[in-house]
Each structure stands twice: as structure tokens, then as C-alpha cells.
Short mmCIF file of C-alpha atoms in Angstrom, two decimals:
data_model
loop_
_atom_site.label_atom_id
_atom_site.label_comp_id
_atom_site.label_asym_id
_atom_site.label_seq_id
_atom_site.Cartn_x
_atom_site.Cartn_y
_atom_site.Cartn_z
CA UNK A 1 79.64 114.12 97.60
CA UNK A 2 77.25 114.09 100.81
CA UNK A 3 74.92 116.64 100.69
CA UNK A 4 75.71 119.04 104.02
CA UNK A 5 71.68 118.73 104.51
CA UNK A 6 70.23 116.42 102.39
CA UNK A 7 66.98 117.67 102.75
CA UNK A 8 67.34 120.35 100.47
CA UNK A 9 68.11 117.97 97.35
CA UNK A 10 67.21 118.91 94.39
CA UNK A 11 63.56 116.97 94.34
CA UNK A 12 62.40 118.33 97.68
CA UNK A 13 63.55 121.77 96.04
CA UNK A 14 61.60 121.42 93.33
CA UNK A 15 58.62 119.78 94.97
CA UNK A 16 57.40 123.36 96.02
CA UNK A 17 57.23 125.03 92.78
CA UNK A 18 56.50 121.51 91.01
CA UNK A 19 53.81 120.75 93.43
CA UNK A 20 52.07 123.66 93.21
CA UNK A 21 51.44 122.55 89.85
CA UNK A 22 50.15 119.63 90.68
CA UNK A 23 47.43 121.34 93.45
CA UNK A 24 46.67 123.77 91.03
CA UNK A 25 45.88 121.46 88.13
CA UNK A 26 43.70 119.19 90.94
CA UNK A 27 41.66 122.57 92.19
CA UNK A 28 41.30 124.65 88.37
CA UNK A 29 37.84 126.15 89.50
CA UNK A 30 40.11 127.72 92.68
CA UNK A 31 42.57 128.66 90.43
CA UNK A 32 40.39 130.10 87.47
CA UNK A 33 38.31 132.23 90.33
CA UNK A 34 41.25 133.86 91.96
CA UNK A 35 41.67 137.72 91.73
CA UNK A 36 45.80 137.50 92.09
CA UNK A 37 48.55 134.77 93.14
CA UNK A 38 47.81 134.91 96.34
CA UNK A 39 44.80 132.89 95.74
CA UNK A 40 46.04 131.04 93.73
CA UNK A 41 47.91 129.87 96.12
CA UNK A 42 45.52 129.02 98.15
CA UNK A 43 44.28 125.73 95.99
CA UNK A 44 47.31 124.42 97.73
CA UNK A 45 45.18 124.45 100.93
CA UNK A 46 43.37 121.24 100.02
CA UNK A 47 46.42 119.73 101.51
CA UNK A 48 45.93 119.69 105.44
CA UNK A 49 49.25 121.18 106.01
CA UNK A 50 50.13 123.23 102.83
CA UNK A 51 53.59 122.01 101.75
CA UNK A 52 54.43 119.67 104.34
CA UNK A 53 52.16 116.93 102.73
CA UNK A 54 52.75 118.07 99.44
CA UNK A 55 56.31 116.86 100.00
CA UNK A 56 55.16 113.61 101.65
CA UNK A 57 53.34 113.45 98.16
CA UNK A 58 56.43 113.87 96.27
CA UNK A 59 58.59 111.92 98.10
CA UNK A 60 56.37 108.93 98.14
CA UNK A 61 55.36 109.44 94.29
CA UNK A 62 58.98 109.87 92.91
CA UNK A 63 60.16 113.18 93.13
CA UNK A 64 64.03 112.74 91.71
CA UNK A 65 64.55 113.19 88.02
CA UNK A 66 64.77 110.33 85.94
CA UNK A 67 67.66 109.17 85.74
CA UNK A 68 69.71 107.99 82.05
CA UNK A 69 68.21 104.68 81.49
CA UNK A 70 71.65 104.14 79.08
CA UNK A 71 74.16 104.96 81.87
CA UNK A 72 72.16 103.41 84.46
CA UNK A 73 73.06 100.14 82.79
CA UNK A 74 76.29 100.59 81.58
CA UNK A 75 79.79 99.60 82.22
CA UNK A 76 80.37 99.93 86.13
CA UNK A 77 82.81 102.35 87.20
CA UNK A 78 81.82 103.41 90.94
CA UNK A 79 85.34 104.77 92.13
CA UNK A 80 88.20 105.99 92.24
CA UNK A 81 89.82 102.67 93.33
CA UNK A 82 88.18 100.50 90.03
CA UNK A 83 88.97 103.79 87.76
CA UNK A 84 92.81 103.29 88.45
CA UNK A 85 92.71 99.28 87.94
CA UNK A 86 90.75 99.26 84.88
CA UNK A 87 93.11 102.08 83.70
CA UNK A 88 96.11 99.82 84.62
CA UNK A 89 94.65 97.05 82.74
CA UNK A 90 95.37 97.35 79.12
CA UNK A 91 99.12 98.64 79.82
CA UNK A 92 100.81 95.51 79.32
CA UNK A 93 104.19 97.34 80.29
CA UNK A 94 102.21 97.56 83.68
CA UNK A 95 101.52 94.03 84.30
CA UNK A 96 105.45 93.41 85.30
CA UNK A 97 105.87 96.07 87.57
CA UNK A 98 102.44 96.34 89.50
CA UNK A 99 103.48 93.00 91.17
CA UNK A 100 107.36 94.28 91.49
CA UNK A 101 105.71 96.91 93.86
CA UNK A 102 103.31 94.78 95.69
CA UNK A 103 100.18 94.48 96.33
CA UNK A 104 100.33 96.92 99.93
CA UNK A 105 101.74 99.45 97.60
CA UNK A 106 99.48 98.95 94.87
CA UNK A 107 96.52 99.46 97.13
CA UNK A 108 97.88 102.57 98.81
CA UNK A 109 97.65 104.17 95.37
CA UNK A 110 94.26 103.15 94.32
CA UNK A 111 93.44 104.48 97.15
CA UNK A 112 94.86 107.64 96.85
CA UNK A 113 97.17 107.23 99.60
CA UNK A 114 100.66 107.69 97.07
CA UNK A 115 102.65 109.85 100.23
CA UNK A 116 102.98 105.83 102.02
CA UNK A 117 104.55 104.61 98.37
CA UNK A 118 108.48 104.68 99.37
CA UNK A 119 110.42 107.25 96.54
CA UNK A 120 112.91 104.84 96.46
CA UNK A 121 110.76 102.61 94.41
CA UNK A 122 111.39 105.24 91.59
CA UNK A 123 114.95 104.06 91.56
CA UNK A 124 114.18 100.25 92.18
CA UNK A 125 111.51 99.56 89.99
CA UNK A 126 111.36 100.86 86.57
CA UNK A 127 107.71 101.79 84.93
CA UNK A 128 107.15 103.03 88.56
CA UNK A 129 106.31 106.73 87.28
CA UNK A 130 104.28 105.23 84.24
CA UNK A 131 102.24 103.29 87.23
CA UNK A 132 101.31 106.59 88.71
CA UNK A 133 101.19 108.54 85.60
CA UNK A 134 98.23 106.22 84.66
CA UNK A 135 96.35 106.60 87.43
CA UNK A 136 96.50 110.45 87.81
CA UNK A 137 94.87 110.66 84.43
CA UNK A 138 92.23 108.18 85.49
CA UNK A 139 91.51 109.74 88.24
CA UNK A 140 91.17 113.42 86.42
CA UNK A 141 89.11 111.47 83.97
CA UNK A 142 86.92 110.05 86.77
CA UNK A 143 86.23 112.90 88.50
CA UNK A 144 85.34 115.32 85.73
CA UNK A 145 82.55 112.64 84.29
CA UNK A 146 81.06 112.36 87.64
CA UNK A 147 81.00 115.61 88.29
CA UNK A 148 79.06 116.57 85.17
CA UNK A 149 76.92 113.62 85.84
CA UNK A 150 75.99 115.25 89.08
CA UNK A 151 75.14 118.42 87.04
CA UNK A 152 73.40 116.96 84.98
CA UNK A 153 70.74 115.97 87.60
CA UNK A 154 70.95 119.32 89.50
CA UNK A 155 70.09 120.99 85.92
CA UNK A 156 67.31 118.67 85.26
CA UNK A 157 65.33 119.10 88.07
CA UNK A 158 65.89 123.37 87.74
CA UNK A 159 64.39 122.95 84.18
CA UNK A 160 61.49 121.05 85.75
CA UNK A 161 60.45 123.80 88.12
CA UNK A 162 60.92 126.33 85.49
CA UNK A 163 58.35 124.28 83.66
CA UNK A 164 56.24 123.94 86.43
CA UNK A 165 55.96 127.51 87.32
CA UNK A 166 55.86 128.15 83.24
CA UNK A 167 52.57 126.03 82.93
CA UNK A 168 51.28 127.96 86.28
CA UNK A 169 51.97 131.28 84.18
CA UNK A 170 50.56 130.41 81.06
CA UNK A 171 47.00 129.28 82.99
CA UNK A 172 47.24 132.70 84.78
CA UNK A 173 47.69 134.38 81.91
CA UNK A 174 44.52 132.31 80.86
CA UNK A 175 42.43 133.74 83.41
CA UNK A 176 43.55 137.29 82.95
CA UNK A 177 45.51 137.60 86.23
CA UNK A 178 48.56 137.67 84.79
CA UNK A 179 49.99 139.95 82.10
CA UNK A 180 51.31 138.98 78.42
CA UNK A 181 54.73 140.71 79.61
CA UNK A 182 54.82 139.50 82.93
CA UNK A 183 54.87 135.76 81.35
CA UNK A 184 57.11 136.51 78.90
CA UNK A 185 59.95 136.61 81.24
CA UNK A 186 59.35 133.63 82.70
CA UNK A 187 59.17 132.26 79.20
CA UNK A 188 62.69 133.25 78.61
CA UNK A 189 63.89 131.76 82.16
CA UNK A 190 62.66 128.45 80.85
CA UNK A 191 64.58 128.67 77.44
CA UNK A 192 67.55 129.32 79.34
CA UNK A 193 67.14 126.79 81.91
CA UNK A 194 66.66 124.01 77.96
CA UNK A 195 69.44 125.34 77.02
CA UNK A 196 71.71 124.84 80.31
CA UNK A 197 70.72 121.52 80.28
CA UNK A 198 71.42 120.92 76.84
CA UNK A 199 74.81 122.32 76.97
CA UNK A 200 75.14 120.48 80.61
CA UNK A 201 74.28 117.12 79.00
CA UNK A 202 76.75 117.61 75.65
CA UNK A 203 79.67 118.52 78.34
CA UNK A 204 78.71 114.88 80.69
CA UNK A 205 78.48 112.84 77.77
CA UNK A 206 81.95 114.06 76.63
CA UNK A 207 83.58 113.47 80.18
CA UNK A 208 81.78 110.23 79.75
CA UNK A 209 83.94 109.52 76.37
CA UNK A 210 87.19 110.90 77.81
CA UNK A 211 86.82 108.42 80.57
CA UNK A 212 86.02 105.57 77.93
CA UNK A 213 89.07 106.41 76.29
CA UNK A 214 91.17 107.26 78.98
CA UNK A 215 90.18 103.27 80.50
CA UNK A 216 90.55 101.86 76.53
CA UNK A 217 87.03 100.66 76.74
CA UNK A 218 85.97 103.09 73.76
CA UNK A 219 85.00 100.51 70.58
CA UNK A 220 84.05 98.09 74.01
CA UNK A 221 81.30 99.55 75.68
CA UNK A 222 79.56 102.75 74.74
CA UNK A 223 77.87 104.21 78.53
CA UNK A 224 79.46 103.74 82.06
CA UNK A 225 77.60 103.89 84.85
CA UNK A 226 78.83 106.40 86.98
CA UNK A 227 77.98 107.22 90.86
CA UNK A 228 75.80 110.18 91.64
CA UNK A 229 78.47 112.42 93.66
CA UNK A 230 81.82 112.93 93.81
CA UNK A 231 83.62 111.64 96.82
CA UNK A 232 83.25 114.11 100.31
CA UNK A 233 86.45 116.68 100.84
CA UNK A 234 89.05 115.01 103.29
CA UNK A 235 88.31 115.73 107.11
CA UNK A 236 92.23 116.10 107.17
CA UNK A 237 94.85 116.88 104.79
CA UNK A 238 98.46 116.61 105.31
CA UNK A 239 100.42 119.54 106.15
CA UNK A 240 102.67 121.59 104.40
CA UNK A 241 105.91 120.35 106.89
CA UNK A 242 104.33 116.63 106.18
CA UNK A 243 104.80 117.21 102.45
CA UNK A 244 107.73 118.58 102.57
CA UNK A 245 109.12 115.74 103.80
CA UNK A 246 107.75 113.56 101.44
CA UNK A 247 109.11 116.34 98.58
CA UNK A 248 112.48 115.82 100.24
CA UNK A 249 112.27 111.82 99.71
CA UNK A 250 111.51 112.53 96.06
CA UNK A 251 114.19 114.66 95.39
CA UNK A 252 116.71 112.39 96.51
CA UNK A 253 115.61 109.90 93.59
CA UNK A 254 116.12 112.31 91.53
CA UNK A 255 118.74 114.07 89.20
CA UNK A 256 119.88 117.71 90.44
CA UNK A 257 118.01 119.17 87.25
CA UNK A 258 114.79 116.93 88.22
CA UNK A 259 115.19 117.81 91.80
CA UNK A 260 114.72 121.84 91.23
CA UNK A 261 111.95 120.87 88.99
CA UNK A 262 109.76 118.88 91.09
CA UNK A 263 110.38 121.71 93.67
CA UNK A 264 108.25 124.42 91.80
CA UNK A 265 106.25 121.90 91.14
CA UNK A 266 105.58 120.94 94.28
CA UNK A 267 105.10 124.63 95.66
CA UNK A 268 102.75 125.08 92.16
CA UNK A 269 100.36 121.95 93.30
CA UNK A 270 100.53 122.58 97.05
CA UNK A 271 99.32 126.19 96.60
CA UNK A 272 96.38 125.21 94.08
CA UNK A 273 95.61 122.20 96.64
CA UNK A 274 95.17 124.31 99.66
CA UNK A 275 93.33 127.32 97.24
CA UNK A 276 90.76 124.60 95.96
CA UNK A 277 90.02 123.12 99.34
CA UNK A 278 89.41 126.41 100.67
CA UNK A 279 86.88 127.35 98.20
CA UNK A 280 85.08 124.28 98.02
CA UNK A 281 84.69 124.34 101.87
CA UNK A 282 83.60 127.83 102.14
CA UNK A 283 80.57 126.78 99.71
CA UNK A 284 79.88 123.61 101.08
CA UNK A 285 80.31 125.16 104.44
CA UNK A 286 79.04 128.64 104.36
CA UNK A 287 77.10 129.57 101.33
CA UNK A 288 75.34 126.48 101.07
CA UNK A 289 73.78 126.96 104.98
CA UNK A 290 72.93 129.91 103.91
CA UNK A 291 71.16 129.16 100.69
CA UNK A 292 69.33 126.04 102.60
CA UNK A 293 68.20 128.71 105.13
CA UNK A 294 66.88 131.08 102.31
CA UNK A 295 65.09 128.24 100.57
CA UNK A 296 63.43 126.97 103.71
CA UNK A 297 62.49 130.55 104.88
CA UNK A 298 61.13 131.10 101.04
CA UNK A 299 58.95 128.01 101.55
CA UNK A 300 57.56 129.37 104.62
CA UNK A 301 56.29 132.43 103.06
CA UNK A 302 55.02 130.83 100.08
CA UNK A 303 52.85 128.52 102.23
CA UNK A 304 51.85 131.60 104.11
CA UNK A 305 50.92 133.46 100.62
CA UNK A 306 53.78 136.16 101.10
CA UNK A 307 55.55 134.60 98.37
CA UNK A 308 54.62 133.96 95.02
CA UNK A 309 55.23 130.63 93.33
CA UNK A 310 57.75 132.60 90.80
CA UNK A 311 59.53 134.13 93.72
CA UNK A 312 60.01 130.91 94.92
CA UNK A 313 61.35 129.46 91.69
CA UNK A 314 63.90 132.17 91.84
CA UNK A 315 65.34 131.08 95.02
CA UNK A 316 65.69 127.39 94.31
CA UNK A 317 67.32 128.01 91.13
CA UNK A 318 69.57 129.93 93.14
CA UNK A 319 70.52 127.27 95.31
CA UNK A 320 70.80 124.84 92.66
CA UNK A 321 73.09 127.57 91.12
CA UNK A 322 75.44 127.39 94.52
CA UNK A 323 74.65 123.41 93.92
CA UNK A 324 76.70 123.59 90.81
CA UNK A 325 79.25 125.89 91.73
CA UNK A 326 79.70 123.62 95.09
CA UNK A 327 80.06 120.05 92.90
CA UNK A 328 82.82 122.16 90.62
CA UNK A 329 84.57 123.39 93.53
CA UNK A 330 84.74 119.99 95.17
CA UNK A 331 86.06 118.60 91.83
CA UNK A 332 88.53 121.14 91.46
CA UNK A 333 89.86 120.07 94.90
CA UNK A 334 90.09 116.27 93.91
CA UNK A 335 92.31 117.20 90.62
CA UNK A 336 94.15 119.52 92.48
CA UNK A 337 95.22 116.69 94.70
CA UNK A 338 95.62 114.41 91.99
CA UNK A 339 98.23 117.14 90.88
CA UNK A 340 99.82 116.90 94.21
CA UNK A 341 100.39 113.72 94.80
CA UNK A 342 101.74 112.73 91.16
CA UNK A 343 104.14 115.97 92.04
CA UNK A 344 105.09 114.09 95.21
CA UNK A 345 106.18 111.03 92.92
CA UNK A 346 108.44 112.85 90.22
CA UNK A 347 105.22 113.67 88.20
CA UNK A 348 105.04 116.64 85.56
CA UNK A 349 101.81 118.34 85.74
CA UNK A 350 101.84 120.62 83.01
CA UNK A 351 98.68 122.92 84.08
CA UNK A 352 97.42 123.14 87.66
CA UNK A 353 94.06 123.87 88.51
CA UNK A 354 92.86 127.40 89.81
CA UNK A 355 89.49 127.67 91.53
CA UNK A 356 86.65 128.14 89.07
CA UNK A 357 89.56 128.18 86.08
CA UNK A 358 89.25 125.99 83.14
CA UNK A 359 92.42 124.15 84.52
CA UNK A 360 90.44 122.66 86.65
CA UNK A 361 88.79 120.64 83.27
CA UNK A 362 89.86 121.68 79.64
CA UNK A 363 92.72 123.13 80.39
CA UNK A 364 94.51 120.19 82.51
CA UNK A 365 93.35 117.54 80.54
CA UNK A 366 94.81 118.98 77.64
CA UNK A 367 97.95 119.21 79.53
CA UNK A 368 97.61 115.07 80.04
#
């Protein structure tokens, strides 16, 4: 997923709590003779421009989290597109009727394009529905282990400021200008900010071994290695009279039973397609401007001592909070396309996701 302003990712975030650290541990004297955290902020002045060069720092000594050595070098599975094929691969069933449909076809549904796939095909070729019942669940697969990949990172570099600012405590506390109470709140912020990592990295390493499984590579290779984002939302998405038409192609393939089915269906997935897409661009859109305008604001008034350093830890963990929330959303809006395409193609969907709902993980892949 492109970042709406890239700038604010989550190492440049964290460079101004982490940073601090690292002008505070270079200027102790400064630090052990200041009265409050004002001067303490002030070591930071042995950079020429406050923050500005302590970002060049990061950025030029490695800023991003480190990244999974294991899935770095695993199996590649970089989209969409090679998710479907290697999910079509072991289905020997498959192998007869991927060529029956041809290879235009075949590409227009690797590449999510399944509306240009003519219905009639349903008729003319069977296995058709297996075809695209295969690659909706590698697709759902796909885009759940990504997404918790991408979590993953957000929630590493969070815990690292929370250390960073934790260390900064724990010297103040040293020094006597800062109390035994007030650090052991910030204690507790960085226990919870272990623990959301831990349960963030148990929840990507079992979308990792869905997506094994869902692929049959389990027992074949043990890590894939998976993109950092999720794909961008659409710039344009068909309209309701567009699928409609498409709904009415269906239906004609099908039996009268079949045909009122794939009707609530349809109005089911169109309704959690447009109710994902909405959310996801009101926080890519909206909340995340205004949490990049908070955090840069915040910066300012840390580097002009009207912030402390824990002040500014709150904020970025905020917007690494709307971070999250943003990369679920975004997912949510993939699977609830998914959902709306296989609908489009006689497909069954037997949960459909809800914004923020567990449909939009447990709940539909149980369904699959």
C-alpha cells in the first residue's frame, strides 16, 4: 500500500523519540546536569539544526526495523497475480480447463479483472467455478499474510520508541528529575507495546501458514517472502448499474434456484464492498493527514522544548495506531472485493466482511 506521505514512515517516526536517545547518550554530562526535560532536551542541540539532522542521521545510518532474516529469504510470493498461479498449480483437475479458457481469460483473473471473464464460460467449460473458487481463497490468503506482515513492522518500530523513551526515563529517574511513579507508567506502555508485538508476530506467522497451505507448499518450504504493503485502493471501481449487468449475465447461467441466490449474494458483497472502501479511504484520506499533521506539529514543539520526549512518543504511537487500523481497513477492502467478484461468477461466499469485523479475517476464512 503507498504510504499517502511517505515521510511519516514508521522510521522517520521513530527517529525523534529514538534519536533523542541517541543525543542524549552522546551528551550524559548535559543530560545528568539538567534541572527538568526541557534541558534535557537541549543535549539534542549539538546537532546544528535539532531534528532535522538527527533524521539525516537516521536515515543515512538505517533507521527501518530489521527486517525477518527467515522471510526475507523465503519462497517468493510478491502478488496477487503469482498467489493465484501457484494456487492453481497443484489442482490437477485445473490443468485441463485453465487452457479450455485461454490464456486472455486466464490473465484477466490473475489479475483481478473476473467482470471481462464471459458467464457463459460457466456453462461451456466445466471446473470453471473451481478455477475461480481457487483463486478467491488465494487471494484472501494473500492478503491477510501481507497485511500482518505490514503490522508487524509498524509494531516493531512503536516498541522501539517505547524503548527509547523507556531508557531516557530510567536515566532521568537516575538523576532525580524524574519520579519513581512518573516512570512507572511508561514502564507499563513498554510491556504493552512487547506484548502487541508478540501477539502481532504469532497472528503474521499464522497468515504466513494459511497461505503455505492454502498454495500446498506446507511440508515444501517453511517462510515466504512476502511484499511490504498491500496493494493501493482502486482509483475507480465499477458501479453499481455496471455490476448489475454483469449479475444479470450470471444469472442467466444459472438455475432459477441459483439465480435468486447469487442475487442476495450479490447485494450482500456489493454493500460490504462499497462499506470497506469507504472506510479505508476516509483513513487513508482523512485521518491519516491529520495524524501526519499532528506528528509533524509535535516534532516542532519538541525541537522547540514545548514538548517532552514522552509527549512525543504518545503521538507517534498514535499514528502508528491509525497506521494499523489504515493497513486493516485497506485489507478489508481487497477481501471484500474478492467476495464480489467470486459473487459475480456463481461463487458462494459464506461470510462477508464488515469494516473492522472479524469477517474481514477469522471469520471468512473459516467460511472458505
Amino acid at each position: 500500500m503507498k504510504n499517502p506521505l511517505s515521510k511519516h514512515g514508521p522510521s522517520v517516526l521513530v527517529a525523534a523519540v529514538v534519536l533523542s536517545m541517541t543525543a542524549v547518550a552522546g551528551a550524559q554530562t548535559a543530560v545528568e546536569q539538567s534541572s527538568d526535560w526541557k534541558a534535557a532536551n537541549e543535549a539534542v542541540g549539538q546537532f546544528k539544526r535539532g531534528h532535522a539532522d538527527l533524521l539525516k542521521w537516521e536515515a543515512a545510518n538505517g533507521a527501518e526495523a530489521p527486517k525477518d532474516a527467515a522471510a526475507a529469504t523465503g519462497f517468493p510470493v510478491p502478488s496477487l497475480e503469482v498467489a493465484t498461479r501457484l494456487a492453481w498449480r497443484p489442482h490437477l483437475e485445473l490443468q485441463k480447463v485453465l487452457p479450455r479458457l485461454g490464456e486472455a481469460n486466464v490473465d484477466r483473473i490473475v489479475q483481478g479483472r473476473w467482470q471481462e471473464v464471459d458467464a457463459r464460460h460457466q456453462r461451456r467449460i466445466e471446473g470453471v467455478d473451481e478455477v475461480f473458487e481457487v483463486a478467491a481463497e488465494a487471494r484472501r490468503a494473500w492478503l491477510r499474510a501481507v497485511a500482518a506482515k505490514q503490522s508487524v513492522r509498524l509494531q516493531r518500530a512503536s516498541l522501539e520508541a517505547a524503548e527509547a523513551a523507556t531508557e531516557l526515563g530510567r536515566r532521568m529517574v537516575k538523576v532525580g528529575n524524574w519520579s519513581a511513579y512518573q516512570q512507572s507508567r511508561v514502564e507499563l506502555g513498554l510491556a504493552s507495546e512487547r506484548r502487541a508485538l508478540q501477539q502481532a508476530t504469532v497472528a503474521a506467522r499464522q497468515a504466513e501458514r494459511t497461505l503455505l497451505h492454502t498454495l500446498q507448499l506446507n511440508g515444501v518450504h517453511e517462510r515466504l517472502a512476502l511484499p511490504d504493503t498491500l496493494p493501493d485502493l482502486p482509483k475507480r471501481t465499477l458501479s453499481p448499474a455496471e455490476l448489475n449487468t454483469e449479475l444479470a449475465e450470471i444469472q442467466a447461467q444459472l438455475p432459477r434456484v441459483e439465480q435468486w441466490k447469487a442475487e442476495a449474494n450479490f447485494g450482500q458483497a456489493l454493500a460490504s464492498r462499497d462499506a470497506t472502501l469507504s472506510v479505508a479511504r476516509g483513513l487513508r484520506d482523512d485521518v491519516m493527514a491529520q495524524r501526519n499533521l499532528i506528528v509533524d506539529e509535535s516534532v516542532l514543539q519538541y525541537n522547540g522544548m514545548l514538548k517532552s520526549v514522552w509527549e512525543l512518543l504518545t503521538e507517534v504511537q498514535a499514528h502508528a495506531q491509525a497506521q494499523r487500523e489504515t493497513i486493516d481497513a485497506v485489507r478489508d477492502y481487497w477481501l471484500a472485493d474478492t467476495d464480489l467478484m467470486w459473487v459475480l461468477q456463481g461463487g458462494e461466499p459464506t461470510a462477508f466482511v464488515s469494516p473492522g469485523g472479524a469477517a474481514g479475517g477469522e471469520a471468512a476464512a473459516a467460511g472458505h
